[in-house]
PDB file of C-alpha atoms in Angstrom:
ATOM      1  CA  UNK R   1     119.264  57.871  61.401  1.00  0.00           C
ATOM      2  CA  UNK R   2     120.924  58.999  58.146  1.00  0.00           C
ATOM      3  CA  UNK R   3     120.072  61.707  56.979  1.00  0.00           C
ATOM      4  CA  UNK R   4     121.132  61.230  53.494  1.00  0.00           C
ATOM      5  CA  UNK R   5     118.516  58.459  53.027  1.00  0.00           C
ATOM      6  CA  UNK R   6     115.925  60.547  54.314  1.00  0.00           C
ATOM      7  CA  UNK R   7     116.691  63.390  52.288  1.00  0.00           C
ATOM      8  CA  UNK R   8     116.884  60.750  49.298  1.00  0.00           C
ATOM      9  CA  UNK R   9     113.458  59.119  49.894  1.00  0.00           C
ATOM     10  CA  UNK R  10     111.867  62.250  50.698  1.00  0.00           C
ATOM     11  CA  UNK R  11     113.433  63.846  47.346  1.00  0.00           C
ATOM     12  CA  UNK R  12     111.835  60.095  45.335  1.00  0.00           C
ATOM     13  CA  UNK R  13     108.345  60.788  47.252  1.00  0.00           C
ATOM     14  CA  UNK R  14     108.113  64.045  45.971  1.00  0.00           C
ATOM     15  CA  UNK R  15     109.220  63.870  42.443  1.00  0.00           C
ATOM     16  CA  UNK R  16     106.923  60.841  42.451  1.00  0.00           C
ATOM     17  CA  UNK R  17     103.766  63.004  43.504  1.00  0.00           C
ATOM     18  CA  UNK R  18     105.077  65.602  40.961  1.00  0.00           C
ATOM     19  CA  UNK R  19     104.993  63.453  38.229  1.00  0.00           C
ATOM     20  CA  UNK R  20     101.779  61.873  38.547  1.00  0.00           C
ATOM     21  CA  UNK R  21     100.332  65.451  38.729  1.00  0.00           C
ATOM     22  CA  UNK R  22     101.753  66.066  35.519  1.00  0.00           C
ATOM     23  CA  UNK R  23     100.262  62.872  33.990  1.00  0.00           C
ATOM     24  CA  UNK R  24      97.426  63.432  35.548  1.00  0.00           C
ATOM     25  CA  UNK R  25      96.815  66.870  34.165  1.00  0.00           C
ATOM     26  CA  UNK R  26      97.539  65.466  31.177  1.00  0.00           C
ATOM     27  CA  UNK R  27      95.259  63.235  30.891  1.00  0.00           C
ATOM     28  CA  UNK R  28      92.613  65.567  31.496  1.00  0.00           C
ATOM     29  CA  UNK R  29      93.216  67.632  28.971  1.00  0.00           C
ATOM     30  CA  UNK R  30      94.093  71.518  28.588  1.00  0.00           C
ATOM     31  CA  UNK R  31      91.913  74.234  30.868  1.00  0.00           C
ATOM     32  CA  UNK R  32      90.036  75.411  27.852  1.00  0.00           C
ATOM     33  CA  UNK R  33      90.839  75.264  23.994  1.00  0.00           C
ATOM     34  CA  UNK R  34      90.364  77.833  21.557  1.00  0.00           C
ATOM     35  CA  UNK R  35      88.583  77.330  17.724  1.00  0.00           C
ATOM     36  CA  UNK R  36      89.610  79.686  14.863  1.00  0.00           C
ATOM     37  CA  UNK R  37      86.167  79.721  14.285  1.00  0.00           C
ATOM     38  CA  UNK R  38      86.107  81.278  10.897  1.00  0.00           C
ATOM     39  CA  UNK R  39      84.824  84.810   9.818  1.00  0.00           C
ATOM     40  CA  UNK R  40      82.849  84.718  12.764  1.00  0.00           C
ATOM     41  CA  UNK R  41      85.336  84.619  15.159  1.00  0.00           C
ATOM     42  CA  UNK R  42      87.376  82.057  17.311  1.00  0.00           C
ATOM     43  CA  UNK R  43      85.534  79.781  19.671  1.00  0.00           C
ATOM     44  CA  UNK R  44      86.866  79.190  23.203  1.00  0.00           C
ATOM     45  CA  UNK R  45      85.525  76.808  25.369  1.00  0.00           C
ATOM     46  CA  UNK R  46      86.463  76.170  29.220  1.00  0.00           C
ATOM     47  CA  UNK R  47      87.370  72.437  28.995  1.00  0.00           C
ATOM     48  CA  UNK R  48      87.699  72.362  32.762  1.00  0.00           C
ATOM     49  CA  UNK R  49      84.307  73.480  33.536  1.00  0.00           C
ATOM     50  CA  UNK R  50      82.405  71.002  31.211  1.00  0.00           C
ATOM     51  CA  UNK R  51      84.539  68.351  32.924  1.00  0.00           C
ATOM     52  CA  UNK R  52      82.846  69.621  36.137  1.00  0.00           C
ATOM     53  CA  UNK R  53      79.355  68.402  35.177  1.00  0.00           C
ATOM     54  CA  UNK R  54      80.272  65.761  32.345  1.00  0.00           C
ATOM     55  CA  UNK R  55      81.758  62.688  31.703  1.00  0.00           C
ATOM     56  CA  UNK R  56      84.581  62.746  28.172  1.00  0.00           C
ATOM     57  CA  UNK R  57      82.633  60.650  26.057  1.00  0.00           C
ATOM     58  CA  UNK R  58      79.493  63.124  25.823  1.00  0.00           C
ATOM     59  CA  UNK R  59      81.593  64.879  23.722  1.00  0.00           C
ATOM     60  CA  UNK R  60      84.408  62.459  22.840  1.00  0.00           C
ATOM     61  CA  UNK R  61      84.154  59.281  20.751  1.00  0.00           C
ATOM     62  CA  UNK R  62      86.575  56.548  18.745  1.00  0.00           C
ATOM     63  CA  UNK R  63      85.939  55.618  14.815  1.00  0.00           C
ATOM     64  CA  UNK R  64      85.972  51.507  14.095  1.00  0.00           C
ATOM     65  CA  UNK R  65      84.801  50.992  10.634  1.00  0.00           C
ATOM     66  CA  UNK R  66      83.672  54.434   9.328  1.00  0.00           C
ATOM     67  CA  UNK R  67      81.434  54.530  12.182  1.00  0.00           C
ATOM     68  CA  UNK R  68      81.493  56.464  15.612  1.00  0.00           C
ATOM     69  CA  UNK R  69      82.388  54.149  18.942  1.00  0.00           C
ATOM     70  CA  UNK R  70      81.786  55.162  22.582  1.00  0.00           C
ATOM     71  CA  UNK R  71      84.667  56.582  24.290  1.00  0.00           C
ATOM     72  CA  UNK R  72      86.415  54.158  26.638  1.00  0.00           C
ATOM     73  CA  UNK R  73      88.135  55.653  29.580  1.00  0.00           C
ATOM     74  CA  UNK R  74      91.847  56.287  28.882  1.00  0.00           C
ATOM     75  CA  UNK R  75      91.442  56.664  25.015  1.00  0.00           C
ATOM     76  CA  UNK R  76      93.797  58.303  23.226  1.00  0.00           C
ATOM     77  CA  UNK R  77      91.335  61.907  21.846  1.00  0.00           C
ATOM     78  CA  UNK R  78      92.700  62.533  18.830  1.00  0.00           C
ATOM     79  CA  UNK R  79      91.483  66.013  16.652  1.00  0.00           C
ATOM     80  CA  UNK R  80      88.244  66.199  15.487  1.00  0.00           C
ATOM     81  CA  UNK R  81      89.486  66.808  11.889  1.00  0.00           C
ATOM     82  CA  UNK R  82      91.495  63.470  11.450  1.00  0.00           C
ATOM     83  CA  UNK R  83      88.311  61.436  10.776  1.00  0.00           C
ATOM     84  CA  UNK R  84      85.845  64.676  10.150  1.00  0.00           C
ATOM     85  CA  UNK R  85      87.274  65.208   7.338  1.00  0.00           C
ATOM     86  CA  UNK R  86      86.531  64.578   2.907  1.00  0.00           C
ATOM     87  CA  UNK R  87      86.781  60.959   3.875  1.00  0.00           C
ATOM     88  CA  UNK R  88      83.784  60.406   6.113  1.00  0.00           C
ATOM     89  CA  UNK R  89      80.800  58.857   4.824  1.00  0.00           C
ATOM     90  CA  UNK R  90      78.350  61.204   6.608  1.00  0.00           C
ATOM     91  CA  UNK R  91      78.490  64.121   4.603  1.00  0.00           C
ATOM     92  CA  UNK R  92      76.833  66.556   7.033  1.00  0.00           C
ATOM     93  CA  UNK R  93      79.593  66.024   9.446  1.00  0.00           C
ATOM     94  CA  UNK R  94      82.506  66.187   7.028  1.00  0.00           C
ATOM     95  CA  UNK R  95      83.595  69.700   8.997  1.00  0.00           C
ATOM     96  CA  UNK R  96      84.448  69.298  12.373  1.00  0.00           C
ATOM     97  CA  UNK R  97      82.599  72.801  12.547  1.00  0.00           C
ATOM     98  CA  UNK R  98      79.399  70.950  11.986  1.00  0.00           C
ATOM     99  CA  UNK R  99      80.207  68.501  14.716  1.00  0.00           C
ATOM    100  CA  UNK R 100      80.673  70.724  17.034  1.00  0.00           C
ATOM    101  CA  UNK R 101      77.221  72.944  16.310  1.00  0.00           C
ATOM    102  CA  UNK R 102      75.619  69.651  15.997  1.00  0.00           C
ATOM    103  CA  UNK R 103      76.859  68.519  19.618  1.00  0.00           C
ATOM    104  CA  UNK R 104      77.965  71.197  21.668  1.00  0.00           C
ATOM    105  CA  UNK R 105      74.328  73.187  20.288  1.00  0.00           C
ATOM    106  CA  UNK R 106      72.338  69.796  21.052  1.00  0.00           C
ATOM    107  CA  UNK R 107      73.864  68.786  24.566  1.00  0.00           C
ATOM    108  CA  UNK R 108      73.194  72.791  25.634  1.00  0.00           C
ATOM    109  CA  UNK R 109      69.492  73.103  24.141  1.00  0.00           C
ATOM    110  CA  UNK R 110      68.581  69.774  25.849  1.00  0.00           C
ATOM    111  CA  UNK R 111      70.198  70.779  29.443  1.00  0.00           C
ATOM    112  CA  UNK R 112      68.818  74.099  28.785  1.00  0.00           C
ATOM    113  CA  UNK R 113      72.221  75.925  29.919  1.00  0.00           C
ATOM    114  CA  UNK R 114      75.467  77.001  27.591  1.00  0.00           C
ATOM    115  CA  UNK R 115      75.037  79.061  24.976  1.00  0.00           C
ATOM    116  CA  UNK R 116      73.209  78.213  21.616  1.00  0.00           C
ATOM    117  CA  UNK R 117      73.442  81.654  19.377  1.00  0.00           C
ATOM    118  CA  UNK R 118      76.500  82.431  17.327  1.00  0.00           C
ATOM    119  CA  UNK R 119      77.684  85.822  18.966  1.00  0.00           C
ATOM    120  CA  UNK R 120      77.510  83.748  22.649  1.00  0.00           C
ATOM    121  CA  UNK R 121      80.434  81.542  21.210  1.00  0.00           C
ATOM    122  CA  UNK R 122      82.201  83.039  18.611  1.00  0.00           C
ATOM    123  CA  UNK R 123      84.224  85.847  19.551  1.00  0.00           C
ATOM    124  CA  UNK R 124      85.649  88.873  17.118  1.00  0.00           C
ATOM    125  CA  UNK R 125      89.586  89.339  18.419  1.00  0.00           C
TER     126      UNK R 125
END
């Protein structure tokens, strides 16, 4: 047996394995992400543990139109502020702030778990 071949195909295998892992992480996004969150301090949420117990498109969606789509798997999540933003038609959810309260508030008062009060998510550095 050669062993150069083995050593080659072994070496391919695992750079293979290593590089899906790395598209595969990205594609699931970053462990948590962090908010400025204004005056009252930055917001940071543990991406990886609402991926536990929910699907992306509860809190990700698409624009076609002016108006919100449901996610499709694979979708390309762009920031909230490119289309929350001066140029959306809905007024109240011009700030991606008020996106977020309006969401990540609703989905956690209707589950009845996560907090809901400003000092549980915004944090003072």
């Amino acid at each position: 047996m050669n062993t150069k071949k083995v050593t080659s195909s072994i070496v391919a295998v695992l750079f293979g394995l290593m590089t899906a892992g790395v598209a595969l992480a990205s594609e699931i996004g970053p462990e948590s992400i962090t908010f400025k969150g204004g005056k009252k301090g930055q917001v940071t949420l543990s991406h990886k543990k609402h991926q536990e117990g929910i699907q992306c498109g509860e809190c990700h969606h698409g624009m076609a139109d002016g108006k919100q789509v449901a996610y499709k798997e694979g979708q390309k999540i762009e920031k909230c502020a490119t289309c929350h933003n001066k140029d959306l038609a809905n007024e109240k959810l011009q700030k991606p702030k008020n996106a977020f309260h309006k969401n990540c508030k609703g989905c956690h008062k209707a589950q009845k778990k996560g907090p809901t009060k400003c000092k549980e998510c915004h944090k003072k550095k």
